[in-house]
């Protein structure tokens, strides 16, 4: 049988286009499975070893050596004490295998058929893995697939002998495919299918990566590294914005991506079911990038709040609808593109808001510094907005203000410091009212607790009833942090509901 074994391995490897070693491993597994069936001991651990040069094979039964307290399965385990009694002086250790050679069995027709099925399955699996490996090597390219069948959860595409899934949520809305259609997609991920160990390639037409790759196909300068797409924001099938940057100053990045009479951008739009694409200039400066991202709207001015990571965008009345876009689409895509929260307002709204902020600061100074309206107005006009600025800004800056002498400056600084001290003491007293279960919530620090206590939020239920926007307004934390804190605060509500439902 030895010669036949070698010929079989070579023939299968050649026919299935897989490595000969894969065939030998499949044969060994098949022979060991058949041996267990022959012995009617399915749980017995059998290993078959085929000599790759001669085709001769040997069969071994083996046991895992375990400690006495771990001994559970006699068919496949032996204790260290048992093996030492059977083979005195052995050096085998716990965790190693003890093997006993068995006589090679002659396999009947049924056993041979089982072996054949196992071999073919192993070869199919190896073949699939090989095709998957070849596919993953070129996953950074646009992939062309053929619709094999349309299912409820998505479309199965055949891509170079490999089946890939295009899920419904990765398809452009209102797209319909039929068997045999040719479809361009981009690689998304590889999923495991249940516990089978098989892998499913998942592809996409809605990912930002797909849009970038489509532009790379149409714009050779991207492939050559002369320009690059820095950021992408999409509403698949409707509208997208891309931010482009030239790495060669001789190139106009917008014009290059748009093409003569829009030829290049139109080619991408046609592939994406008419998705309108705005090509904007990327900039390292936040202000300029936000202005570019809101195109085609014209921006009058912007105010950046680094702490809240937000930008107030002021536009003329006739530009408001354009800046916001239909259903808020333009400002939403611009926010996604820049990574900043964008607040659109008209010049009149900005002036009204600015006046309200000035009034609040003016009242703050009047109440805490015990000064008249004229002095408070001077501080506001000079750009002072907090008691901390008055208390700790260098005295020289205050002395530069017309009408402020050393006596006035010293008085203002002392009153500001006294007011801050009073507020700090009051804040610490309020902090004592905060419930222990609120202090222990994940994501809450002392500064947040002080701000919440100042706002009268002292219990876990008080915090749980806040909206994300309210928590941000009170504490100034980022949106993601606010969501986590509120979810943590509400967790006991869900646990109580679950307990009641199980009662």
Tab-separated table of C-alpha atoms in Angstrom:
chain	number	residue	atom	x	y	z
A	1	UNK	CA	0.000	0.000	0.000
A	2	UNK	CA	3.003	2.278	0.529
A	3	UNK	CA	3.509	3.096	-3.143
A	4	UNK	CA	-0.226	3.618	-3.653
A	5	UNK	CA	-0.214	6.040	-0.702
A	6	UNK	CA	2.478	8.184	-2.305
A	7	UNK	CA	0.767	8.140	-5.699
A	8	UNK	CA	-2.580	9.074	-4.083
A	9	UNK	CA	-1.019	11.996	-2.200
A	10	UNK	CA	0.693	13.342	-5.319
A	11	UNK	CA	-2.440	12.943	-7.464
A	12	UNK	CA	-4.705	14.703	-4.962
A	13	UNK	CA	-2.216	17.519	-4.410
A	14	UNK	CA	-1.939	18.073	-8.161
A	15	UNK	CA	-5.687	17.806	-8.803
A	16	UNK	CA	-6.686	20.168	-5.979
A	17	UNK	CA	-3.720	22.502	-6.345
A	18	UNK	CA	-2.688	22.232	-2.684
A	19	UNK	CA	0.558	21.395	-0.926
A	20	UNK	CA	1.399	17.680	-0.686
A	21	UNK	CA	1.810	18.074	3.097
A	22	UNK	CA	-1.856	19.055	3.357
A	23	UNK	CA	-2.821	15.800	1.643
A	24	UNK	CA	-0.561	13.722	3.913
A	25	UNK	CA	-2.086	15.364	7.020
A	26	UNK	CA	-5.584	14.675	5.677
A	27	UNK	CA	-4.646	11.032	5.004
A	28	UNK	CA	-3.249	10.668	8.525
A	29	UNK	CA	-6.416	12.099	10.039
A	30	UNK	CA	-8.595	9.879	7.836
A	31	UNK	CA	-6.638	6.746	8.707
A	32	UNK	CA	-6.786	7.528	12.430
A	33	UNK	CA	-10.562	8.107	12.224
A	34	UNK	CA	-11.047	4.860	10.353
A	35	UNK	CA	-8.902	3.021	12.920
A	36	UNK	CA	-11.103	4.305	15.764
A	37	UNK	CA	-14.246	3.181	13.946
A	38	UNK	CA	-12.686	-0.228	13.300
A	39	UNK	CA	-11.946	-0.589	17.006
A	40	UNK	CA	-15.422	0.796	17.866
A	41	UNK	CA	-13.742	3.269	20.266
A	42	UNK	CA	-14.731	6.745	19.088
A	43	UNK	CA	-13.143	8.454	22.108
A	44	UNK	CA	-9.810	6.692	21.776
A	45	UNK	CA	-6.906	8.983	20.786
A	46	UNK	CA	-5.196	7.518	17.706
A	47	UNK	CA	-2.330	9.016	15.753
A	48	UNK	CA	-1.184	7.804	12.332
A	49	UNK	CA	2.229	8.730	10.971
A	50	UNK	CA	2.967	8.376	7.251
A	51	UNK	CA	6.574	8.327	6.058
A	52	UNK	CA	6.723	11.031	3.384
A	53	UNK	CA	9.470	9.184	1.468
A	54	UNK	CA	8.312	5.573	1.529
A	55	UNK	CA	4.567	5.874	2.072
A	56	UNK	CA	4.747	3.390	4.951
A	57	UNK	CA	2.591	4.275	7.929
A	58	UNK	CA	2.405	3.412	11.626
A	59	UNK	CA	-0.555	3.589	13.992
A	60	UNK	CA	-0.266	4.694	17.627
A	61	UNK	CA	-2.711	4.864	20.464
A	62	UNK	CA	-1.813	7.641	22.898
A	63	UNK	CA	-2.716	8.883	26.349
A	64	UNK	CA	-2.181	12.291	27.928
A	65	UNK	CA	-0.285	12.070	31.227
A	66	UNK	CA	-2.170	13.908	34.000
A	67	UNK	CA	-1.947	14.342	37.766
A	68	UNK	CA	-4.045	11.946	39.848
A	69	UNK	CA	-6.515	14.674	40.881
A	70	UNK	CA	-7.075	15.648	37.219
A	71	UNK	CA	-7.750	12.099	35.989
A	72	UNK	CA	-11.159	12.087	34.238
A	73	UNK	CA	-11.132	10.249	30.886
A	74	UNK	CA	-9.564	6.755	31.016
A	75	UNK	CA	-9.761	6.302	27.217
A	76	UNK	CA	-7.365	9.177	26.589
A	77	UNK	CA	-5.620	9.829	29.947
A	78	UNK	CA	-3.242	8.038	32.299
A	79	UNK	CA	-2.083	9.247	35.686
A	80	UNK	CA	1.612	9.753	36.323
A	81	UNK	CA	1.430	6.957	38.932
A	82	UNK	CA	-0.059	4.517	36.387
A	83	UNK	CA	2.622	5.184	33.793
A	84	UNK	CA	5.407	4.838	36.381
A	85	UNK	CA	4.014	1.450	37.423
A	86	UNK	CA	3.716	0.253	33.815
A	87	UNK	CA	7.144	1.592	32.777
A	88	UNK	CA	9.423	1.794	35.827
A	89	UNK	CA	12.080	4.515	35.542
A	90	UNK	CA	10.276	6.428	32.788
A	91	UNK	CA	11.098	10.123	32.463
A	92	UNK	CA	7.754	11.128	30.949
A	93	UNK	CA	6.192	14.203	32.555
A	94	UNK	CA	2.664	15.465	33.210
A	95	UNK	CA	1.336	17.157	30.062
A	96	UNK	CA	3.263	14.865	27.701
A	97	UNK	CA	1.829	11.966	25.687
A	98	UNK	CA	2.529	8.259	26.125
A	99	UNK	CA	2.172	6.331	22.855
A	100	UNK	CA	1.689	2.644	22.217
A	101	UNK	CA	2.140	1.336	18.676
A	102	UNK	CA	-0.762	-0.653	17.283
A	103	UNK	CA	-0.903	-3.070	14.411
A	104	UNK	CA	-1.991	-1.363	11.208
A	105	UNK	CA	-5.506	-2.480	10.406
A	106	UNK	CA	-6.669	-3.401	6.947
A	107	UNK	CA	-9.557	-1.111	6.136
A	108	UNK	CA	-12.757	-2.371	4.600
A	109	UNK	CA	-14.868	-0.666	1.945
A	110	UNK	CA	-16.926	1.412	4.439
A	111	UNK	CA	-13.839	2.565	6.315
A	112	UNK	CA	-12.132	3.439	3.040
A	113	UNK	CA	-15.191	5.467	1.977
A	114	UNK	CA	-15.119	7.378	5.295
A	115	UNK	CA	-11.418	8.039	4.828
A	116	UNK	CA	-12.055	9.361	1.326
A	117	UNK	CA	-14.758	11.744	2.570
A	118	UNK	CA	-12.510	13.087	5.312
A	119	UNK	CA	-9.615	13.529	2.899
A	120	UNK	CA	-11.781	15.433	0.416
A	121	UNK	CA	-13.219	17.643	3.167
A	122	UNK	CA	-9.757	18.428	4.519
A	123	UNK	CA	-8.550	19.231	1.009
A	124	UNK	CA	-11.576	21.467	0.385
A	125	UNK	CA	-10.856	23.301	3.633
A	126	UNK	CA	-7.199	23.714	2.716
A	127	UNK	CA	-8.174	24.836	-0.776
A	128	UNK	CA	-10.562	27.421	0.700
A	129	UNK	CA	-7.856	28.656	3.085
A	130	UNK	CA	-5.412	28.966	0.202
A	131	UNK	CA	-7.904	30.951	-1.887
A	132	UNK	CA	-8.683	33.128	1.145
A	133	UNK	CA	-4.968	33.749	1.667
A	134	UNK	CA	-4.546	34.789	-1.975
A	135	UNK	CA	-7.591	37.063	-1.644
A	136	UNK	CA	-6.289	38.759	1.511
A	137	UNK	CA	-2.994	39.550	-0.237
A	138	UNK	CA	-4.883	41.851	-2.613
A	139	UNK	CA	-7.616	43.055	-0.222
A	140	UNK	CA	-6.462	46.673	-0.525
A	141	UNK	CA	-7.722	46.798	-4.116
A	142	UNK	CA	-11.217	47.359	-5.465
A	143	UNK	CA	-12.686	43.880	-5.887
A	144	UNK	CA	-14.974	42.837	-8.733
A	145	UNK	CA	-17.422	40.072	-7.899
A	146	UNK	CA	-20.315	38.292	-9.615
A	147	UNK	CA	-23.668	37.930	-7.872
A	148	UNK	CA	-24.098	34.248	-7.128
A	149	UNK	CA	-27.369	34.500	-5.223
A	150	UNK	CA	-29.461	37.070	-3.375
A	151	UNK	CA	-30.454	36.198	0.203
A	152	UNK	CA	-32.551	37.919	2.860
A	153	UNK	CA	-29.512	39.101	4.832
A	154	UNK	CA	-27.410	40.135	1.835
A	155	UNK	CA	-25.846	39.181	-1.484
A	156	UNK	CA	-23.385	36.329	-2.017
A	157	UNK	CA	-20.662	37.291	-4.505
A	158	UNK	CA	-18.253	34.938	-6.205
A	159	UNK	CA	-14.772	36.469	-6.234
A	160	UNK	CA	-12.014	34.318	-7.736
A	161	UNK	CA	-13.614	31.015	-6.597
A	162	UNK	CA	-14.288	32.520	-3.160
A	163	UNK	CA	-17.773	33.303	-1.844
A	164	UNK	CA	-18.037	36.710	-0.141
A	165	UNK	CA	-20.983	38.260	1.669
A	166	UNK	CA	-22.214	41.777	0.898
A	167	UNK	CA	-24.582	42.395	3.864
A	168	UNK	CA	-27.689	44.536	3.487
A	169	UNK	CA	-26.267	47.200	5.804
A	170	UNK	CA	-23.182	47.463	3.578
A	171	UNK	CA	-25.210	48.011	0.418
A	172	UNK	CA	-26.081	51.471	-0.877
A	173	UNK	CA	-29.787	52.139	-0.113
A	174	UNK	CA	-32.212	51.221	-2.887
A	175	UNK	CA	-29.600	49.117	-4.716
A	176	UNK	CA	-30.950	45.879	-6.163
A	177	UNK	CA	-28.848	43.105	-7.676
A	178	UNK	CA	-29.716	40.047	-9.736
A	179	UNK	CA	-27.836	36.812	-10.324
A	180	UNK	CA	-24.956	37.360	-12.710
A	181	UNK	CA	-24.570	41.101	-12.045
A	182	UNK	CA	-20.992	42.366	-11.795
A	183	UNK	CA	-20.428	44.387	-8.614
A	184	UNK	CA	-17.491	46.450	-7.318
A	185	UNK	CA	-16.845	46.176	-3.567
A	186	UNK	CA	-14.130	46.767	-0.974
A	187	UNK	CA	-12.877	44.260	1.609
A	188	UNK	CA	-14.361	44.880	5.075
A	189	UNK	CA	-13.479	41.985	7.394
A	190	UNK	CA	-13.317	38.199	7.835
A	191	UNK	CA	-15.922	36.608	10.131
A	192	UNK	CA	-15.849	33.189	11.789
A	193	UNK	CA	-18.875	31.043	10.915
A	194	UNK	CA	-20.168	29.581	14.177
A	195	UNK	CA	-17.823	26.999	15.746
A	196	UNK	CA	-16.961	25.377	12.435
A	197	UNK	CA	-13.655	27.222	12.067
A	198	UNK	CA	-14.695	28.295	8.563
A	199	UNK	CA	-14.257	31.927	7.585
A	200	UNK	CA	-16.605	34.267	5.734
A	201	UNK	CA	-15.232	37.222	3.789
A	202	UNK	CA	-17.433	40.299	4.251
A	203	UNK	CA	-17.292	43.161	1.729
A	204	UNK	CA	-18.810	46.633	1.567
A	205	UNK	CA	-20.042	49.367	-0.755
A	206	UNK	CA	-20.840	51.887	2.003
A	207	UNK	CA	-17.472	52.080	3.782
A	208	UNK	CA	-15.344	55.208	3.530
A	209	UNK	CA	-12.523	52.975	2.340
A	210	UNK	CA	-14.544	51.995	-0.754
A	211	UNK	CA	-14.971	55.661	-1.714
A	212	UNK	CA	-11.242	56.318	-1.280
A	213	UNK	CA	-10.336	53.327	-3.452
A	214	UNK	CA	-12.741	54.392	-6.177
A	215	UNK	CA	-11.046	57.792	-6.311
A	216	UNK	CA	-7.638	56.099	-6.400
A	217	UNK	CA	-8.795	54.221	-9.524
A	218	UNK	CA	-9.892	57.438	-11.246
A	219	UNK	CA	-7.110	59.756	-10.019
A	220	UNK	CA	-3.594	58.445	-10.843
A	221	UNK	CA	-2.054	61.217	-8.723
A	222	UNK	CA	-3.396	59.489	-5.596
A	223	UNK	CA	-1.716	56.219	-6.569
A	224	UNK	CA	1.514	58.132	-7.263
A	225	UNK	CA	1.389	59.819	-3.846
A	226	UNK	CA	1.174	63.322	-5.301
A	227	UNK	CA	-2.058	63.943	-3.415
A	228	UNK	CA	-4.017	62.120	-0.725
A	229	UNK	CA	-7.512	61.932	0.699
A	230	UNK	CA	-7.132	62.870	4.368
A	231	UNK	CA	-10.717	62.517	5.617
A	232	UNK	CA	-14.041	61.132	4.395
A	233	UNK	CA	-17.653	61.567	5.554
A	234	UNK	CA	-20.552	59.796	3.833
A	235	UNK	CA	-24.292	59.365	3.708
A	236	UNK	CA	-24.073	56.389	1.306
A	237	UNK	CA	-26.026	56.885	-1.889
A	238	UNK	CA	-26.885	60.487	-1.019
A	239	UNK	CA	-23.923	62.746	-0.324
A	240	UNK	CA	-20.280	62.618	0.708
A	241	UNK	CA	-17.444	64.991	1.506
A	242	UNK	CA	-13.767	64.233	1.019
A	243	UNK	CA	-10.879	66.391	2.260
A	244	UNK	CA	-7.873	66.319	-0.082
A	245	UNK	CA	-4.295	67.474	0.379
A	246	UNK	CA	-1.581	67.953	-2.254
A	247	UNK	CA	1.875	66.554	-1.512
A	248	UNK	CA	3.180	68.381	-4.583
A	249	UNK	CA	2.580	72.141	-4.549
A	250	UNK	CA	2.256	72.207	-8.344
A	251	UNK	CA	-0.989	70.214	-8.124
A	252	UNK	CA	-4.463	71.625	-7.508
A	253	UNK	CA	-5.956	68.829	-5.363
A	254	UNK	CA	-9.590	69.836	-5.875
A	255	UNK	CA	-9.351	70.248	-9.636
A	256	UNK	CA	-7.345	67.035	-9.976
A	257	UNK	CA	-9.977	64.980	-8.131
A	258	UNK	CA	-12.884	66.620	-9.959
A	259	UNK	CA	-11.330	66.228	-13.405
A	260	UNK	CA	-12.050	67.988	-16.694
A	261	UNK	CA	-15.754	68.927	-16.693
A	262	UNK	CA	-16.195	66.778	-13.608
A	263	UNK	CA	-15.222	63.566	-15.412
A	264	UNK	CA	-13.370	61.948	-12.513
A	265	UNK	CA	-15.794	62.756	-9.697
A	266	UNK	CA	-18.728	61.851	-11.955
A	267	UNK	CA	-17.256	58.408	-12.601
A	268	UNK	CA	-17.203	57.787	-8.835
A	269	UNK	CA	-20.703	59.234	-8.419
A	270	UNK	CA	-22.073	56.912	-11.126
A	271	UNK	CA	-20.579	53.883	-9.367
A	272	UNK	CA	-22.215	54.997	-6.085
A	273	UNK	CA	-25.779	55.268	-7.421
A	274	UNK	CA	-25.630	59.039	-7.868
A	275	UNK	CA	-24.004	59.906	-4.533
A	276	UNK	CA	-23.094	63.617	-4.704
A	277	UNK	CA	-19.494	64.236	-3.642
A	278	UNK	CA	-18.026	67.526	-2.358
A	279	UNK	CA	-14.256	67.778	-2.774
A	280	UNK	CA	-12.828	70.210	-0.176
A	281	UNK	CA	-9.324	71.298	0.743
A	282	UNK	CA	-7.879	69.770	3.891
A	283	UNK	CA	-6.094	72.149	6.269
A	284	UNK	CA	-4.139	71.595	9.495
A	285	UNK	CA	-5.758	74.778	10.843
A	286	UNK	CA	-9.103	73.993	12.480
A	287	UNK	CA	-10.710	77.298	11.500
A	288	UNK	CA	-9.817	77.007	7.819
A	289	UNK	CA	-10.713	73.307	7.658
A	290	UNK	CA	-14.178	73.986	9.127
A	291	UNK	CA	-14.745	76.814	6.626
A	292	UNK	CA	-13.700	74.525	3.752
A	293	UNK	CA	-15.796	71.607	5.014
A	294	UNK	CA	-19.005	73.688	5.075
A	295	UNK	CA	-18.678	74.457	1.362
A	296	UNK	CA	-20.641	75.506	-0.649
A	297	UNK	CA	-21.889	77.772	2.186
A	298	UNK	CA	-19.906	80.942	2.878
A	299	UNK	CA	-18.835	81.458	6.505
A	300	UNK	CA	-18.668	84.956	8.044
A	301	UNK	CA	-16.584	84.017	11.099
A	302	UNK	CA	-16.071	81.205	13.581
A	303	UNK	CA	-15.409	80.903	17.310
A	304	UNK	CA	-13.494	77.854	18.550
A	305	UNK	CA	-14.018	76.363	22.045
A	306	UNK	CA	-11.117	73.979	22.632
A	307	UNK	CA	-12.464	72.730	25.987
A	308	UNK	CA	-15.815	71.637	24.553
A	309	UNK	CA	-14.238	70.681	21.197
A	310	UNK	CA	-16.910	72.720	19.455
A	311	UNK	CA	-17.010	75.504	16.879
A	312	UNK	CA	-19.608	78.252	16.597
A	313	UNK	CA	-20.034	78.963	12.884
A	314	UNK	CA	-21.553	82.348	12.023
A	315	UNK	CA	-23.078	82.802	8.581
A	316	UNK	CA	-25.189	85.426	6.826
A	317	UNK	CA	-28.951	84.928	6.875
A	318	UNK	CA	-29.058	83.918	3.209
A	319	UNK	CA	-26.360	81.283	3.801
A	320	UNK	CA	-28.022	79.580	6.796
A	321	UNK	CA	-30.072	77.009	4.863
A	322	UNK	CA	-27.080	76.175	2.640
A	323	UNK	CA	-24.766	75.723	5.635
A	324	UNK	CA	-27.198	73.429	7.422
A	325	UNK	CA	-28.279	71.537	4.316
A	326	UNK	CA	-31.389	69.447	3.731
A	327	UNK	CA	-32.197	67.611	6.949
A	328	UNK	CA	-28.997	68.996	8.484
A	329	UNK	CA	-26.919	66.889	6.101
A	330	UNK	CA	-24.290	69.492	5.160
A	331	UNK	CA	-23.389	70.462	8.715
A	332	UNK	CA	-23.509	66.832	9.893
A	333	UNK	CA	-21.089	65.675	7.181
A	334	UNK	CA	-18.839	68.685	7.829
A	335	UNK	CA	-18.767	67.789	11.542
A	336	UNK	CA	-17.877	64.160	10.716
A	337	UNK	CA	-15.188	65.323	8.305
A	338	UNK	CA	-13.508	67.742	10.741
A	339	UNK	CA	-14.144	65.857	13.970
A	340	UNK	CA	-15.567	68.992	15.649
A	341	UNK	CA	-19.053	69.761	16.929
A	342	UNK	CA	-20.375	72.559	14.706
A	343	UNK	CA	-23.019	75.040	15.857
A	344	UNK	CA	-24.463	77.058	12.957
A	345	UNK	CA	-25.967	80.481	13.673
A	346	UNK	CA	-26.736	83.710	11.861
A	347	UNK	CA	-24.967	87.004	12.568
A	348	UNK	CA	-28.051	88.260	14.447
A	349	UNK	CA	-28.208	85.081	16.565
A	350	UNK	CA	-24.490	85.337	17.296
A	351	UNK	CA	-24.815	88.954	18.372
A	352	UNK	CA	-27.773	88.105	20.593
A	353	UNK	CA	-25.876	85.221	22.151
A	354	UNK	CA	-22.758	87.348	22.561
A	355	UNK	CA	-24.790	90.073	24.259
A	356	UNK	CA	-26.322	87.510	26.639
A	357	UNK	CA	-22.885	86.106	27.487
A	358	UNK	CA	-21.529	89.628	28.096
A	359	UNK	CA	-24.492	90.390	30.351
A	360	UNK	CA	-23.860	87.220	32.390
A	361	UNK	CA	-20.151	88.068	32.779
A	362	UNK	CA	-20.994	91.692	33.671
A	363	UNK	CA	-23.366	90.506	36.420
A	364	UNK	CA	-20.726	88.077	37.664
A	365	UNK	CA	-18.243	90.919	38.151
A	366	UNK	CA	-20.793	93.260	39.714
A	367	UNK	CA	-21.958	90.639	42.253
A	368	UNK	CA	-18.574	89.130	43.170
A	369	UNK	CA	-16.204	92.119	42.851
A	370	UNK	CA	-18.664	94.647	44.297
A	371	UNK	CA	-17.994	97.086	41.430
A	372	UNK	CA	-20.262	99.404	39.483
A	373	UNK	CA	-21.598	98.724	35.980
A	374	UNK	CA	-18.990	100.981	34.351
A	375	UNK	CA	-16.050	99.043	35.845
A	376	UNK	CA	-17.678	95.715	34.971
A	377	UNK	CA	-18.177	96.896	31.383
A	378	UNK	CA	-14.503	97.873	31.126
A	379	UNK	CA	-13.442	94.377	32.239
A	380	UNK	CA	-15.817	92.760	29.725
A	381	UNK	CA	-14.596	95.011	26.894
A	382	UNK	CA	-10.980	94.142	27.737
A	383	UNK	CA	-11.788	90.435	27.279
A	384	UNK	CA	-12.005	89.288	30.922
A	385	UNK	CA	-14.569	86.492	31.300
A	386	UNK	CA	-13.896	84.791	34.660
A	387	UNK	CA	-12.968	85.645	38.233
A	388	UNK	CA	-9.829	83.518	37.822
A	389	UNK	CA	-8.564	85.814	35.068
A	390	UNK	CA	-9.049	88.909	37.236
A	391	UNK	CA	-7.434	87.232	40.254
A	392	UNK	CA	-4.375	85.742	38.634
A	393	UNK	CA	-3.596	87.624	35.405
A	394	UNK	CA	-0.322	89.600	35.782
A	395	UNK	CA	-0.970	92.971	37.434
A	396	UNK	CA	0.825	94.694	34.539
A	397	UNK	CA	-1.999	93.711	32.155
A	398	UNK	CA	-4.630	95.260	34.395
A	399	UNK	CA	-2.530	98.415	34.823
A	400	UNK	CA	-2.522	98.905	31.043
A	401	UNK	CA	-6.294	99.528	31.156
A	402	UNK	CA	-7.228	103.215	31.086
A	403	UNK	CA	-8.462	104.406	34.497
A	404	UNK	CA	-6.983	101.458	36.447
A	405	UNK	CA	-4.222	102.429	38.894
A	406	UNK	CA	-2.339	100.205	41.347
A	407	UNK	CA	-4.927	100.726	44.089
A	408	UNK	CA	-7.840	99.725	41.820
A	409	UNK	CA	-5.936	96.702	40.447
A	410	UNK	CA	-5.007	95.482	43.937
A	411	UNK	CA	-8.599	95.904	45.101
A	412	UNK	CA	-9.971	93.931	42.113
A	413	UNK	CA	-7.451	91.116	42.500
A	414	UNK	CA	-8.110	90.738	46.250
A	415	UNK	CA	-11.895	90.735	45.809
A	416	UNK	CA	-11.651	88.179	43.008
A	417	UNK	CA	-9.497	85.876	45.150
A	418	UNK	CA	-11.842	86.241	48.135
A	419	UNK	CA	-14.827	85.392	45.894
A	420	UNK	CA	-13.068	82.308	44.516
A	421	UNK	CA	-12.196	81.160	48.035
A	422	UNK	CA	-15.809	81.598	49.142
A	423	UNK	CA	-17.037	79.624	46.129
A	424	UNK	CA	-14.525	76.845	46.797
A	425	UNK	CA	-15.655	76.517	50.424
A	426	UNK	CA	-19.310	76.459	49.347
A	427	UNK	CA	-18.487	73.877	46.675
A	428	UNK	CA	-16.762	71.597	49.191
A	429	UNK	CA	-19.754	71.902	51.539
A	430	UNK	CA	-22.131	70.927	48.725
A	431	UNK	CA	-19.818	68.052	47.802
A	432	UNK	CA	-20.527	66.556	51.228
A	433	UNK	CA	-24.172	66.170	50.173
A	434	UNK	CA	-23.280	63.876	47.250
A	435	UNK	CA	-24.465	60.292	47.860
A	436	UNK	CA	-21.865	57.529	48.155
A	437	UNK	CA	-23.331	55.438	45.318
A	438	UNK	CA	-22.863	58.414	42.990
A	439	UNK	CA	-19.252	58.932	44.069
A	440	UNK	CA	-18.445	55.310	43.213
A	441	UNK	CA	-19.754	55.450	39.624
A	442	UNK	CA	-17.196	54.606	36.956
A	443	UNK	CA	-16.038	57.649	34.971
A	444	UNK	CA	-16.816	60.301	37.622
A	445	UNK	CA	-13.981	62.401	39.077
A	446	UNK	CA	-13.895	65.096	41.774
A	447	UNK	CA	-14.282	67.976	39.321
A	448	UNK	CA	-17.424	66.410	37.852
A	449	UNK	CA	-18.820	65.801	41.333
A	450	UNK	CA	-18.244	69.439	42.289
A	451	UNK	CA	-19.953	70.716	39.146
A	452	UNK	CA	-22.880	68.345	39.628
A	453	UNK	CA	-23.252	69.238	43.308
A	454	UNK	CA	-23.171	72.931	42.367
A	455	UNK	CA	-26.088	72.217	39.998
A	456	UNK	CA	-28.006	70.367	42.715
A	457	UNK	CA	-27.348	66.882	41.291
A	458	UNK	CA	-26.402	64.893	44.413
A	459	UNK	CA	-27.859	61.379	43.971
A	460	UNK	CA	-27.450	58.615	41.449
A	461	UNK	CA	-31.094	58.970	40.392
A	462	UNK	CA	-30.632	62.736	39.897
A	463	UNK	CA	-27.727	61.990	37.562
A	464	UNK	CA	-29.588	59.189	35.765
A	465	UNK	CA	-32.446	61.562	34.915
A	466	UNK	CA	-30.116	63.998	33.116
A	467	UNK	CA	-29.814	63.952	29.335
A	468	UNK	CA	-26.392	63.757	27.704
A	469	UNK	CA	-26.620	67.405	26.636
A	470	UNK	CA	-27.510	68.508	30.177
A	471	UNK	CA	-24.531	66.650	31.642
A	472	UNK	CA	-22.213	68.195	29.049
A	473	UNK	CA	-23.547	71.662	29.839
A	474	UNK	CA	-23.028	71.172	33.603
A	475	UNK	CA	-19.601	69.512	33.534
A	476	UNK	CA	-18.094	70.326	30.117
A	477	UNK	CA	-17.088	66.684	29.485
A	478	UNK	CA	-16.949	65.153	26.010
A	479	UNK	CA	-20.059	63.475	24.602
A	480	UNK	CA	-18.692	59.911	24.801
A	481	UNK	CA	-17.693	60.381	28.454
A	482	UNK	CA	-21.124	61.850	29.237
A	483	UNK	CA	-22.883	58.843	27.656
A	484	UNK	CA	-20.796	56.364	29.682
A	485	UNK	CA	-21.473	58.160	32.980
A	486	UNK	CA	-25.240	58.360	32.385
A	487	UNK	CA	-25.410	54.684	31.351
A	488	UNK	CA	-23.528	53.758	34.525
A	489	UNK	CA	-25.954	55.863	36.585
A	490	UNK	CA	-28.976	54.169	34.963
A	491	UNK	CA	-27.633	50.624	35.215
A	492	UNK	CA	-29.446	49.898	38.504
A	493	UNK	CA	-32.759	50.796	36.820
A	494	UNK	CA	-32.277	48.063	34.220
A	495	UNK	CA	-31.184	45.560	36.871
A	496	UNK	CA	-34.325	46.310	38.902
A	497	UNK	CA	-36.538	45.857	35.807
A	498	UNK	CA	-34.829	42.552	35.044
A	499	UNK	CA	-35.351	41.351	38.637
A	500	UNK	CA	-39.038	42.324	38.545
A	501	UNK	CA	-39.488	40.596	35.187
A	502	UNK	CA	-38.032	37.345	36.566
A	503	UNK	CA	-40.101	37.486	39.747
